[in-house]
mmCIF file of N, CA and C in Angstrom:
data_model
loop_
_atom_site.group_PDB
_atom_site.id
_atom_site.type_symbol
_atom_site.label_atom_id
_atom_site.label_comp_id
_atom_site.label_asym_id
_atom_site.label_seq_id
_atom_site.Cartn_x
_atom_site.Cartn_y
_atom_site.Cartn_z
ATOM 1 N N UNK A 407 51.807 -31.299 196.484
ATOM 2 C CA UNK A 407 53.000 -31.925 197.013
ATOM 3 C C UNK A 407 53.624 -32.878 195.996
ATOM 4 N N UNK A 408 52.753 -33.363 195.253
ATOM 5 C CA UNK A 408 53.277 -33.932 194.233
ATOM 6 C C UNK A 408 54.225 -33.899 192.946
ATOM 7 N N UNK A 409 54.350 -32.673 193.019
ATOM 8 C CA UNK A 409 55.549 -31.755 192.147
ATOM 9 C C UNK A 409 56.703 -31.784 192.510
ATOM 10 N N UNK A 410 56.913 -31.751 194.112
ATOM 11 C CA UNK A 410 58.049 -31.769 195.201
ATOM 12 C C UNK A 410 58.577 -33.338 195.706
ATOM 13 N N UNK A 411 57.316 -34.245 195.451
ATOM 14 C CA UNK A 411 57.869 -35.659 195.280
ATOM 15 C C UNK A 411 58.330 -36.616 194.383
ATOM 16 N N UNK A 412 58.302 -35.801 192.907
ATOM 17 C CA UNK A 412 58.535 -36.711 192.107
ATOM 18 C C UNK A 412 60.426 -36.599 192.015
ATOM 19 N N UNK A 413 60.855 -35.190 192.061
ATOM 20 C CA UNK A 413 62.204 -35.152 192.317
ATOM 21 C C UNK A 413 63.265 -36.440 192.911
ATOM 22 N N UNK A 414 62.396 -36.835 194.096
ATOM 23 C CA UNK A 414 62.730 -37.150 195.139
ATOM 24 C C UNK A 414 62.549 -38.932 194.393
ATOM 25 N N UNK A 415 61.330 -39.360 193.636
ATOM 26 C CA UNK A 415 61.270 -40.627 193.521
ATOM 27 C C UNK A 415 61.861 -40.564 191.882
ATOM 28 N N UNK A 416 62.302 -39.457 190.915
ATOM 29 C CA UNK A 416 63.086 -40.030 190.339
ATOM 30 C C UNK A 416 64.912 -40.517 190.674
ATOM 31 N N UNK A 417 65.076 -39.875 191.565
ATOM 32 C CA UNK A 417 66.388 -40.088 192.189
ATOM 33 C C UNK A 417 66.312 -41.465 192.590
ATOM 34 N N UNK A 418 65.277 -42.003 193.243
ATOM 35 C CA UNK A 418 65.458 -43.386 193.862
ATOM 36 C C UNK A 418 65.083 -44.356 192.989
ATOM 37 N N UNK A 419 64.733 -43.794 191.675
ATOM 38 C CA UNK A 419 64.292 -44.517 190.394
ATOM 39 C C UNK A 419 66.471 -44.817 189.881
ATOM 40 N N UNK A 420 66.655 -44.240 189.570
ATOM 41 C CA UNK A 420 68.247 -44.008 189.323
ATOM 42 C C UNK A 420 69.093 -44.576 190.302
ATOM 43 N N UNK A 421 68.603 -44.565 191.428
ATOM 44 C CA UNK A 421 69.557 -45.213 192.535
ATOM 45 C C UNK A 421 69.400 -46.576 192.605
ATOM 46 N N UNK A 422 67.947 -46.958 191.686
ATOM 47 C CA UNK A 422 67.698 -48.014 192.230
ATOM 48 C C UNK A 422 68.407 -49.063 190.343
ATOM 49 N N UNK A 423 69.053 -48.450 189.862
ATOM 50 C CA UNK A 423 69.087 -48.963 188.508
ATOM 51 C C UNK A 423 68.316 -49.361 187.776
ATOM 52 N N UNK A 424 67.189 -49.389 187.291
ATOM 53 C CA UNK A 424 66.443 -50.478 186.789
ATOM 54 C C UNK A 424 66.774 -50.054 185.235
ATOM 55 N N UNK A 425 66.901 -51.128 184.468
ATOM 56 C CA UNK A 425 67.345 -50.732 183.117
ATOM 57 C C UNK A 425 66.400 -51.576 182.645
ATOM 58 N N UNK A 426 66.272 -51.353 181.062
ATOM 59 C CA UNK A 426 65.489 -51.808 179.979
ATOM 60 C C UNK A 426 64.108 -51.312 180.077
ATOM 61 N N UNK A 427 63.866 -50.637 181.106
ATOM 62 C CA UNK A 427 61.971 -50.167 181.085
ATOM 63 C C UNK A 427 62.163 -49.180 179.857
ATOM 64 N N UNK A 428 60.900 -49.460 179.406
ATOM 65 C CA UNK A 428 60.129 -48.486 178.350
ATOM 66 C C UNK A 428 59.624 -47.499 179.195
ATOM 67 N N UNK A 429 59.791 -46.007 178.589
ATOM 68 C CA UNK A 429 59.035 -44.859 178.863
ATOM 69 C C UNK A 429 57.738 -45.076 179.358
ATOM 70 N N UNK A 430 57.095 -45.694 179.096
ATOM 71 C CA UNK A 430 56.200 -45.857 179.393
ATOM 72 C C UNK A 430 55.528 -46.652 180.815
ATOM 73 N N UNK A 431 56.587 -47.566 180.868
ATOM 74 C CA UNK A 431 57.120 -48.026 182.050
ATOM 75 C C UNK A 431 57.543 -47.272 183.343
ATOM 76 N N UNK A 432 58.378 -46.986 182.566
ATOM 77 C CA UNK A 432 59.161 -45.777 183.840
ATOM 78 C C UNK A 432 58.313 -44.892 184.143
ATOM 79 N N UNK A 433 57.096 -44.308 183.210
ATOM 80 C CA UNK A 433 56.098 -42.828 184.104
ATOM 81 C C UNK A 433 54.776 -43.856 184.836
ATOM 82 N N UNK A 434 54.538 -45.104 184.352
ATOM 83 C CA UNK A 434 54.003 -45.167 185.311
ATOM 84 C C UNK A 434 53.915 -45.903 186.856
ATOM 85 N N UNK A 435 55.560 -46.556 186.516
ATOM 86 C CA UNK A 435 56.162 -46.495 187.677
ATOM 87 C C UNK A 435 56.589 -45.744 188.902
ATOM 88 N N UNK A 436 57.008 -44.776 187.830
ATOM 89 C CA UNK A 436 57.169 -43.167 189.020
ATOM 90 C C UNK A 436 55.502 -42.706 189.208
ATOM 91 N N UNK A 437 54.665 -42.639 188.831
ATOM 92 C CA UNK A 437 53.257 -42.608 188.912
ATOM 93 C C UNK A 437 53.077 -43.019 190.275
ATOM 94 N N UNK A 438 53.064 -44.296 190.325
ATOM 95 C CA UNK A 438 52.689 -45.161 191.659
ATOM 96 C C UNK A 438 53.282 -45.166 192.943
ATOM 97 N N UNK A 439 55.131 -44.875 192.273
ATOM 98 C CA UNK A 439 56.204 -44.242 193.852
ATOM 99 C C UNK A 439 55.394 -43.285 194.509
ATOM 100 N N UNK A 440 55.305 -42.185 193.664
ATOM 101 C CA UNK A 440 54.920 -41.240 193.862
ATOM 102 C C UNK A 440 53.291 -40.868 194.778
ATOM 103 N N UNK A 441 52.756 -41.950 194.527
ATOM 104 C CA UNK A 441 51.459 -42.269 194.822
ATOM 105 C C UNK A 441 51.297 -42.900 196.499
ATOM 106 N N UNK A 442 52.155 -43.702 196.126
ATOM 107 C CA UNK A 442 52.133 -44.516 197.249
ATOM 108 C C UNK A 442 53.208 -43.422 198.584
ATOM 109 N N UNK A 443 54.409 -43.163 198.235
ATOM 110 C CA UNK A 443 54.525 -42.239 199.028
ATOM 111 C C UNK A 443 53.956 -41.215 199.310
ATOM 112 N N UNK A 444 53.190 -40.127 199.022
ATOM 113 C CA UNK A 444 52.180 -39.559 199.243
ATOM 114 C C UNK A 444 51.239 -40.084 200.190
ATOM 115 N N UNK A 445 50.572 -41.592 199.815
ATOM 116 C CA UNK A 445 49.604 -41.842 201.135
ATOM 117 C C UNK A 445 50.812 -42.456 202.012
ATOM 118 N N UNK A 446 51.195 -42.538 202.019
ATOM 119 C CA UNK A 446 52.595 -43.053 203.189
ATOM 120 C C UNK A 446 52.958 -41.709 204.300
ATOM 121 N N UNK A 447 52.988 -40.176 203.519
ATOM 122 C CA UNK A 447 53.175 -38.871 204.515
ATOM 123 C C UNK A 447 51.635 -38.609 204.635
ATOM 124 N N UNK A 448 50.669 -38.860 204.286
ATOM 125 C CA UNK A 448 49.790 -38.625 204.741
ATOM 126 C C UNK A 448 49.562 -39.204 205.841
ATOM 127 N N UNK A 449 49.958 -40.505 206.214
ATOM 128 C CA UNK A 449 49.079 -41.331 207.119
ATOM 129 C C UNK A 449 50.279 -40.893 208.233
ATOM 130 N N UNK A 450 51.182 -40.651 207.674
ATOM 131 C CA UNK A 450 52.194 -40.564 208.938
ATOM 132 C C UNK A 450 51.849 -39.212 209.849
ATOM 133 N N UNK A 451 51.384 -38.317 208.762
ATOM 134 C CA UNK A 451 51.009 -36.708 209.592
ATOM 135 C C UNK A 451 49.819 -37.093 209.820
ATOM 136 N N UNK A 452 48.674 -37.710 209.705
ATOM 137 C CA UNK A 452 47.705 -38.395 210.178
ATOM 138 C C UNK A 452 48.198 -39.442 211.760
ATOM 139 N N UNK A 453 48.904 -40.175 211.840
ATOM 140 C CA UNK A 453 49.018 -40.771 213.007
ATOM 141 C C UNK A 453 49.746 -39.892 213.803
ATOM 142 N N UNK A 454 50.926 -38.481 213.649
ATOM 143 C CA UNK A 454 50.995 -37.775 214.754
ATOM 144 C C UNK A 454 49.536 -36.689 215.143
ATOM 145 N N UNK A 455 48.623 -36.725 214.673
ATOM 146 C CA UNK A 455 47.437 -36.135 215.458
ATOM 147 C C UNK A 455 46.695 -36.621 216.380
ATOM 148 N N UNK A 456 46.294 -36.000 217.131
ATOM 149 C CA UNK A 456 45.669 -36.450 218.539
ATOM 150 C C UNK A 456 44.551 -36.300 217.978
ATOM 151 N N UNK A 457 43.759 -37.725 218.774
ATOM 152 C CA UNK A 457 42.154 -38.147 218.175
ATOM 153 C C UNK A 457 41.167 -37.225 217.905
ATOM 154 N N UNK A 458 41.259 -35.980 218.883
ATOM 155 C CA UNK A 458 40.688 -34.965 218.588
ATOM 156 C C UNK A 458 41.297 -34.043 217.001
ATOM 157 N N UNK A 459 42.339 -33.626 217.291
ATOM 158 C CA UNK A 459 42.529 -33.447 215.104
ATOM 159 C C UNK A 459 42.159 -34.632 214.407
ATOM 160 N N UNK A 460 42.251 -35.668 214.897
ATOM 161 C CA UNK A 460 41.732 -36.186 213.458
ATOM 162 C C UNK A 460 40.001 -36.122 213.662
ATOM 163 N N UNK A 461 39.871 -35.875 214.731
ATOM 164 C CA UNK A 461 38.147 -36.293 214.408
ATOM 165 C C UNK A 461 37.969 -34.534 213.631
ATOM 166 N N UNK A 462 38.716 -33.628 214.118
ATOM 167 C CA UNK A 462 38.183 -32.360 212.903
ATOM 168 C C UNK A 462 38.536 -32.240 211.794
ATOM 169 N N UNK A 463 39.935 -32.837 211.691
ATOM 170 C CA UNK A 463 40.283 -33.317 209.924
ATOM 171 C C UNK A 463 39.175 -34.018 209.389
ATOM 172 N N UNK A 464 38.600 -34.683 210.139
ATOM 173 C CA UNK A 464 37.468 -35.708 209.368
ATOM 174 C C UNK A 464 36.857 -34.609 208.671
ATOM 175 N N UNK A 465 36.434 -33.775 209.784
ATOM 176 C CA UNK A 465 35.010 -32.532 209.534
ATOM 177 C C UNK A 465 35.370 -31.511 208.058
ATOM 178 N N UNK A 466 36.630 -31.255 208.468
ATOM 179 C CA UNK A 466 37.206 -30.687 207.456
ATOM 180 C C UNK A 466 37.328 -31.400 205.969
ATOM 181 N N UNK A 467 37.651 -32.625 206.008
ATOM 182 C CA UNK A 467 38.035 -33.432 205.031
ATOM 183 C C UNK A 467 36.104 -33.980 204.580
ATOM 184 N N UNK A 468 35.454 -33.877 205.202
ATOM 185 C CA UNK A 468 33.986 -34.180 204.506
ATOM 186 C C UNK A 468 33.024 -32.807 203.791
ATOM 187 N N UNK A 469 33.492 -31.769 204.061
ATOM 188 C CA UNK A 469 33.190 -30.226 203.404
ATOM 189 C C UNK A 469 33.756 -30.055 201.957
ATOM 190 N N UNK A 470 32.782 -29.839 201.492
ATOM 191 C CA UNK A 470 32.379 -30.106 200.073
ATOM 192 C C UNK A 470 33.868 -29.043 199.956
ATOM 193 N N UNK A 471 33.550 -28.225 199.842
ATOM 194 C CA UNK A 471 34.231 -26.322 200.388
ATOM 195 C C UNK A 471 35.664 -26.460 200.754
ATOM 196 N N UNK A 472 35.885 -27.568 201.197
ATOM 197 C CA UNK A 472 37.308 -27.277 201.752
ATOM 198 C C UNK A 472 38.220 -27.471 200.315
ATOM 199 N N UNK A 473 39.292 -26.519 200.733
ATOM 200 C CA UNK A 473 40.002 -26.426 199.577
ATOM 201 C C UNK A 473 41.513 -27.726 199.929
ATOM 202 N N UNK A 474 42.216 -27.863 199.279
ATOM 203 C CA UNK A 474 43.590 -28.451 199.676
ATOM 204 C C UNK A 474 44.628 -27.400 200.415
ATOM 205 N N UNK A 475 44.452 -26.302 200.397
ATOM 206 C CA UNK A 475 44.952 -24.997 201.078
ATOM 207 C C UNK A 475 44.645 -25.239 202.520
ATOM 208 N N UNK A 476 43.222 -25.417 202.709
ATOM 209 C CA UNK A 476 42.526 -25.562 204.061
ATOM 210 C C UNK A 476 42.833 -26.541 204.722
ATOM 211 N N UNK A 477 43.214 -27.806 203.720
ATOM 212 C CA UNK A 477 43.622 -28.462 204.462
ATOM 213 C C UNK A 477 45.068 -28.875 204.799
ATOM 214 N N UNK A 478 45.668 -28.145 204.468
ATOM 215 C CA UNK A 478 47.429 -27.821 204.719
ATOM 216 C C UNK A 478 47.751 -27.030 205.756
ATOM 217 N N UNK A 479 46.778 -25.975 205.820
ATOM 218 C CA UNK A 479 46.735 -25.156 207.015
ATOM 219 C C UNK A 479 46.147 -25.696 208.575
ATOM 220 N N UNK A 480 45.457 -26.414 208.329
ATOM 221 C CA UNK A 480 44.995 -27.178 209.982
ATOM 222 C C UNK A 480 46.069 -28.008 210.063
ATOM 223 N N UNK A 481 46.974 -28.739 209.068
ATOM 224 C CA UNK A 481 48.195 -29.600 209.586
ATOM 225 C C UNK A 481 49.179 -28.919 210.024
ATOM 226 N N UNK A 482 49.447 -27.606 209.440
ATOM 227 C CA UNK A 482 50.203 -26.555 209.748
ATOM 228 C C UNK A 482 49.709 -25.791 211.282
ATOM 229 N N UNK A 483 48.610 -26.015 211.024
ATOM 230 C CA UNK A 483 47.774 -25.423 212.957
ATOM 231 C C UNK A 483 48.111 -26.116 213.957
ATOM 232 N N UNK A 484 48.051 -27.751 213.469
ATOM 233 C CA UNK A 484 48.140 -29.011 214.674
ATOM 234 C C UNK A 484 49.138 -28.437 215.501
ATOM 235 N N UNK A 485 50.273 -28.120 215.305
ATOM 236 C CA UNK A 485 51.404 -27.984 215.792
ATOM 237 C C UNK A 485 52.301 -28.957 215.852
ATOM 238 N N UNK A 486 51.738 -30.026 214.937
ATOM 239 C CA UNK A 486 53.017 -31.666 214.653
ATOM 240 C C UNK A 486 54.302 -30.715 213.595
ATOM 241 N N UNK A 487 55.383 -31.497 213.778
ATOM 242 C CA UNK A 487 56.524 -31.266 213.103
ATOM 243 C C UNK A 487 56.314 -31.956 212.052
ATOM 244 N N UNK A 488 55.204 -31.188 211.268
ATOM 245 C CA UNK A 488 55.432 -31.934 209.509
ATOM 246 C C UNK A 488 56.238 -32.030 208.433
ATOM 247 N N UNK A 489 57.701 -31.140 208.610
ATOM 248 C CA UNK A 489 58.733 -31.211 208.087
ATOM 249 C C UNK A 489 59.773 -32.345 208.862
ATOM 250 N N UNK A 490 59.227 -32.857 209.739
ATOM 251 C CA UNK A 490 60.408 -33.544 210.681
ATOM 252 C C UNK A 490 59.418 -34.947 210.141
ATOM 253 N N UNK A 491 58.112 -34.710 210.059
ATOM 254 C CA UNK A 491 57.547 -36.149 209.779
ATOM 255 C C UNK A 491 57.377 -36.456 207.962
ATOM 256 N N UNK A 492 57.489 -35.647 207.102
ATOM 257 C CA UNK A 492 57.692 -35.747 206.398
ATOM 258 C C UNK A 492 59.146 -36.284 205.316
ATOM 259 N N UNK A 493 59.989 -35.631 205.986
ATOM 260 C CA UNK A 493 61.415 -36.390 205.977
ATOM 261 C C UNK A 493 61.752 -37.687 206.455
ATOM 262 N N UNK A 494 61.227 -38.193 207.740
ATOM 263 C CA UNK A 494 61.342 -39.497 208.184
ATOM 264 C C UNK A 494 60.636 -40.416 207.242
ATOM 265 N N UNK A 495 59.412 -40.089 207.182
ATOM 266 C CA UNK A 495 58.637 -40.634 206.073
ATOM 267 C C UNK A 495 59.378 -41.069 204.403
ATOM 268 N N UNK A 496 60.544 -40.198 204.050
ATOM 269 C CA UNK A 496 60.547 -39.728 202.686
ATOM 270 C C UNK A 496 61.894 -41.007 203.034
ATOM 271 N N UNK A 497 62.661 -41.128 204.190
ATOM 272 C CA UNK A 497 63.846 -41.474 203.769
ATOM 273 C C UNK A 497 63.317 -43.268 204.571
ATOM 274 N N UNK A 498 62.418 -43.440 205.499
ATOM 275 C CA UNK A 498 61.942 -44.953 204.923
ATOM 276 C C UNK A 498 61.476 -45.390 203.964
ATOM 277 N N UNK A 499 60.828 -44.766 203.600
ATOM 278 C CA UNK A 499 60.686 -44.739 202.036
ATOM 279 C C UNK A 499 61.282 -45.183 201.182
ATOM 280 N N UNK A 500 63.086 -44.416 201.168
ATOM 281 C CA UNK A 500 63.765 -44.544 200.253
ATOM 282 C C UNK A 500 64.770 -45.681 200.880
ATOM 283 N N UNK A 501 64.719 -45.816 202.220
ATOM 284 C CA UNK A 501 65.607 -47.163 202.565
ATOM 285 C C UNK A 501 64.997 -48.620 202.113
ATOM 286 N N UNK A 502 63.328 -48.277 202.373
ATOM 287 C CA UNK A 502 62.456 -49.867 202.164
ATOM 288 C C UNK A 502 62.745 -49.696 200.539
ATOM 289 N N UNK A 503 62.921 -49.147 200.034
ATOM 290 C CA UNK A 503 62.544 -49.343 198.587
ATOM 291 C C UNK A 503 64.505 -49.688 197.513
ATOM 292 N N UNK A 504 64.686 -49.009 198.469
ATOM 293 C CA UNK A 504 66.327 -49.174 197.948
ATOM 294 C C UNK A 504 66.721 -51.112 198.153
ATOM 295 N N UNK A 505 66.454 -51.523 199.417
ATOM 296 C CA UNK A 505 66.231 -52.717 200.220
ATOM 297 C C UNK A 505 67.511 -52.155 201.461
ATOM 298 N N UNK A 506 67.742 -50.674 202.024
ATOM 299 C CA UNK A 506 68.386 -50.856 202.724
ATOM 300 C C UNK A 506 67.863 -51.049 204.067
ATOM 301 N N UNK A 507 66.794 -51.406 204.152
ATOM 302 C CA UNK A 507 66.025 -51.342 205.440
ATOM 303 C C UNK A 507 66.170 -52.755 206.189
#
């Protein structure tokens, strides 16, 4: 997912002006957007599961074996709107961070 979020946090890198950073600056700034939003849609598709998915995400998520596939597919099983929670997620995100929030 991280390929598909950096798009998204260099835009709000640009929106947000910041001038004079060094390259070096700037990747590992976008590093950490990027980071931090990530556990930000995680926890959010994590809090629409009912206690019972998360207690088998646990199960799933402690198997040596499980792949990141496997575990895209039980979020995809839950039946939560992870494109509807993922977007909400993406654009508080980009309001708290812009300061339009």
């Amino acid at each position: 997912m991280e390929n598909q979020l950096t798009p998204f946090v260099d835009t709000l890198l640009k929106d947000k002006n910041l001038s004079g950073m060094t390259q070096e600056v700037f990747n590992q700034l976008r590093h950490d957007l990027v980071r931090d939003l990530r556990h930000q849609i995680d926890r959010a598709l994590i809090d629409a599961m009912s206690d019972d998915q998360i207690d088998q995400f646990n199960v799933l998520m402690d198997d040596p074996g499980a792949t990141g596939e496997a575990l895209q597919q039980f979020v995809a099983d839950t039946g939560i709107d992870s494109a509807a929670i993922i977007a909400t997620t993406m654009s508080q995100f980009r309001a708290y961070y812009l300061g339009e929030a």
